XYZ file of N, CA and C in Angstrom:
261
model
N 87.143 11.071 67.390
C 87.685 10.209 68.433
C 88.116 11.064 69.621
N 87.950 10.623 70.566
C 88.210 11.040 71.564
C 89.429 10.572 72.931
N 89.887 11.989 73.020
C 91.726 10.842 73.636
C 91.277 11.527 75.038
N 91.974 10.457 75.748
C 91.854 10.157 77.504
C 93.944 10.651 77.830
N 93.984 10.802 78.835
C 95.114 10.795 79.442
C 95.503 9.619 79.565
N 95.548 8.266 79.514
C 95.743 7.026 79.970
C 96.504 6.937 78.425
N 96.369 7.577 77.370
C 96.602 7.169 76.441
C 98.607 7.825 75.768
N 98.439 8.947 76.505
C 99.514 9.718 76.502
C 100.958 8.603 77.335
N 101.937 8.832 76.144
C 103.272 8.367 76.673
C 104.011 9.178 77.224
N 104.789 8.638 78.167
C 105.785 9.058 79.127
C 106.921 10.186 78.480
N 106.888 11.249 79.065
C 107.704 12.531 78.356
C 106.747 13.696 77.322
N 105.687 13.142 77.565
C 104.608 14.084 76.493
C 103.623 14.656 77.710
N 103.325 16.069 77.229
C 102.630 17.000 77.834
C 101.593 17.476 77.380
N 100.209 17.631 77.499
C 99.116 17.751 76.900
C 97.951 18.787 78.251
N 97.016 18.961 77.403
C 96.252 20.045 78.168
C 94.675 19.426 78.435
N 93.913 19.329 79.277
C 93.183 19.015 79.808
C 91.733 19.382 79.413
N 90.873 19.197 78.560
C 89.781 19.540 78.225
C 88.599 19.513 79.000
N 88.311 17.824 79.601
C 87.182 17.499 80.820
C 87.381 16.612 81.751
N 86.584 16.518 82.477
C 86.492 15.522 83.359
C 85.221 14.744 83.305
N 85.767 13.545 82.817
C 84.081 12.751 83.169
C 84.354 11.688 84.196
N 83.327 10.599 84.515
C 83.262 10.111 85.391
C 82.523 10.157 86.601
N 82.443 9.767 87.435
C 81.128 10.059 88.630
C 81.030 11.444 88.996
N 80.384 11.543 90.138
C 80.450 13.051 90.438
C 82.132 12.666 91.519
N 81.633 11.607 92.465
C 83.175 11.292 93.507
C 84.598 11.740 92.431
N 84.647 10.884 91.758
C 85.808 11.345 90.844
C 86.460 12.317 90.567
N 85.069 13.079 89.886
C 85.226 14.144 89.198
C 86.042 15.308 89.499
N 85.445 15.361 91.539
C 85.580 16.034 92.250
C 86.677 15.979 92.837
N 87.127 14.761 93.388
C 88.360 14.700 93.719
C 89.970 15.296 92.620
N 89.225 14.273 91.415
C 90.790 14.833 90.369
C 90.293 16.854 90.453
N 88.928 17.363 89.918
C 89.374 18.722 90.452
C 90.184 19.412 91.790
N 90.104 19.128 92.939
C 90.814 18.886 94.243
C 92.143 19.076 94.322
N 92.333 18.076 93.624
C 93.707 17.683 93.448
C 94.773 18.604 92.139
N 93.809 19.776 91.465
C 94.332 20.456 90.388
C 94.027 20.583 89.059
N 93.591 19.014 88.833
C 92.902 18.780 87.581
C 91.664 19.311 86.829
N 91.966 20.736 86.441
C 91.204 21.110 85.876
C 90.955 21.494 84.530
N 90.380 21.499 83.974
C 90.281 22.316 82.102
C 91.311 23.819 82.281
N 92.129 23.080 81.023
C 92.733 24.289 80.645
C 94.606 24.094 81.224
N 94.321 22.861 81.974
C 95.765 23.098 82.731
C 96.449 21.869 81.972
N 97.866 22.010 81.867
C 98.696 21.116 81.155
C 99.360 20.152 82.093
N 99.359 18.910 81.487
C 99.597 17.733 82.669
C 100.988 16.910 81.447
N 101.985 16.767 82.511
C 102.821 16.045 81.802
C 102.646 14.567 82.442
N 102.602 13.614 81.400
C 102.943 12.478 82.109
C 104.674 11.836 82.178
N 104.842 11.959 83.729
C 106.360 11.571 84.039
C 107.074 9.906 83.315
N 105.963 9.328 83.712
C 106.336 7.843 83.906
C 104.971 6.855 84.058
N 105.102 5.913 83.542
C 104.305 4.595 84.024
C 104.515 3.367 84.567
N 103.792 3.040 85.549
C 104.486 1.889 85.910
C 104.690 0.682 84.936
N 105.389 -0.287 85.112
C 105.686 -1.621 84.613
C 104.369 -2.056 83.829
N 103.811 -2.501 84.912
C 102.231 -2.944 84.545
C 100.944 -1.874 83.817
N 101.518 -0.970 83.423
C 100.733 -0.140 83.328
C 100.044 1.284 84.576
N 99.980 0.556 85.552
C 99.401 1.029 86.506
C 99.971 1.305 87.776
N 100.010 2.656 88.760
C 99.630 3.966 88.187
C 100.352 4.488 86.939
N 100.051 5.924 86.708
C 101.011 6.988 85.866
C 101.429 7.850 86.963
N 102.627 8.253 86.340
C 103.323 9.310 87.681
C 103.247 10.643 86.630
N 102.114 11.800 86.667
C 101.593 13.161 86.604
C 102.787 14.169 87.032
N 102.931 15.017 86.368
C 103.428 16.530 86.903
C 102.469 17.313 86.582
N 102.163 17.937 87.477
C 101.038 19.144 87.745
C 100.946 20.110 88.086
N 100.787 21.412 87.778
C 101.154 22.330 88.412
C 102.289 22.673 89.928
N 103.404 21.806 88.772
C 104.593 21.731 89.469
C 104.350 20.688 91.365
N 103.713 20.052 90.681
C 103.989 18.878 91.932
C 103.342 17.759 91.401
N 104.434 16.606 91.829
C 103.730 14.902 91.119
C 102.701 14.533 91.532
N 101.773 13.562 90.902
C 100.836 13.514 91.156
C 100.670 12.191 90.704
N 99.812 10.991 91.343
C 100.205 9.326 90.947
C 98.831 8.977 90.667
N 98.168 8.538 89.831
C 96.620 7.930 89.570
C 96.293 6.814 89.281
N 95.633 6.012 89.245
C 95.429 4.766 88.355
C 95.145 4.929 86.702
N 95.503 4.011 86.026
C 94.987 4.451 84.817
C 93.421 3.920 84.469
N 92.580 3.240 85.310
C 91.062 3.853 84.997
C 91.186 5.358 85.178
N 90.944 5.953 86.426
C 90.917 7.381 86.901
C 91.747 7.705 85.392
N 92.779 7.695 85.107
C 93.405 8.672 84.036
C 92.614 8.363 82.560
N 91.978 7.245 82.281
C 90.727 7.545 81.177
C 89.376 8.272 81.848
N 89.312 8.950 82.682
C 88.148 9.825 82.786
C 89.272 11.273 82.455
N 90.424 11.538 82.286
C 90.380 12.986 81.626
C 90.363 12.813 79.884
N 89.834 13.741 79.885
C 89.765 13.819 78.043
C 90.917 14.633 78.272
N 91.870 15.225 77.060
C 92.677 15.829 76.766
C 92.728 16.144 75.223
N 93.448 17.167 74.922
C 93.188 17.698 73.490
C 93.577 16.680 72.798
N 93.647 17.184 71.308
C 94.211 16.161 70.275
C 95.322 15.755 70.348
N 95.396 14.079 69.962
C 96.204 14.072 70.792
C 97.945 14.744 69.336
N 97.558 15.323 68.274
C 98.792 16.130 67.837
C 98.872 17.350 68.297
N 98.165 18.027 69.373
C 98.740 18.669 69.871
C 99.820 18.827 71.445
N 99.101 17.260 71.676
C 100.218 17.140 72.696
C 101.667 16.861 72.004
N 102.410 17.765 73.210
C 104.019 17.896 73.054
C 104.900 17.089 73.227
N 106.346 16.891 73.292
C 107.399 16.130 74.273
C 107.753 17.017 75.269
N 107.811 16.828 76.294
C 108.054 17.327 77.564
C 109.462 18.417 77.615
N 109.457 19.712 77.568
C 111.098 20.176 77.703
C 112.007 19.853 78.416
N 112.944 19.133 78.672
C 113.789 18.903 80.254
C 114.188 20.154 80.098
N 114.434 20.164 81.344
C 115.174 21.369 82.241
C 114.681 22.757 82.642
N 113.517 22.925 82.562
C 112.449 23.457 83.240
C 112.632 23.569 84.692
N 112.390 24.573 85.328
C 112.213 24.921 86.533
C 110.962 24.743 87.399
């Protein structure tokens, strides 16, 4: 099975395996930081689901959650709970 970022709850931190989705997409979430190998916490979700509010290489980052099922991310027992108080 295969886990997406859309799937990750609020306060858990996980690491980034791929990007699928168009090439537009793809390119943009790389752009924007999203790349293999980098750890993405998810802050928050909205009400409705939609967006997620991202921390990313130390700056927020807001997506829809289609866009956030095009990242795969590791298993999801290896994603963490988020440490507070981090710098």
């Amino acid at each position: 099975m295969t886990n997406t970022l859309n799937e990750v709850k609020p306060g858990y931190s996980c690491k980034v395996v791929n990007i699928g989705g168009d090439n537009i997409l793809k390119n943009r979430l790389l752009c924007m930081g999203v790349t293999p190998g980098t750890e993405i916490e998810v802050v928050k979700v909205a009400p409705l689901g939609d967006p997620l509010e991202l921390k990313i290489r130390n700056y927020i980052l807001s997506i829809r959650k289609n866009e956030a099922s095009s990242i795969f991310i590791e298993d999801m027992k290896e994603c963490s709970k988020a440490a507070k108080g981090k710098a």
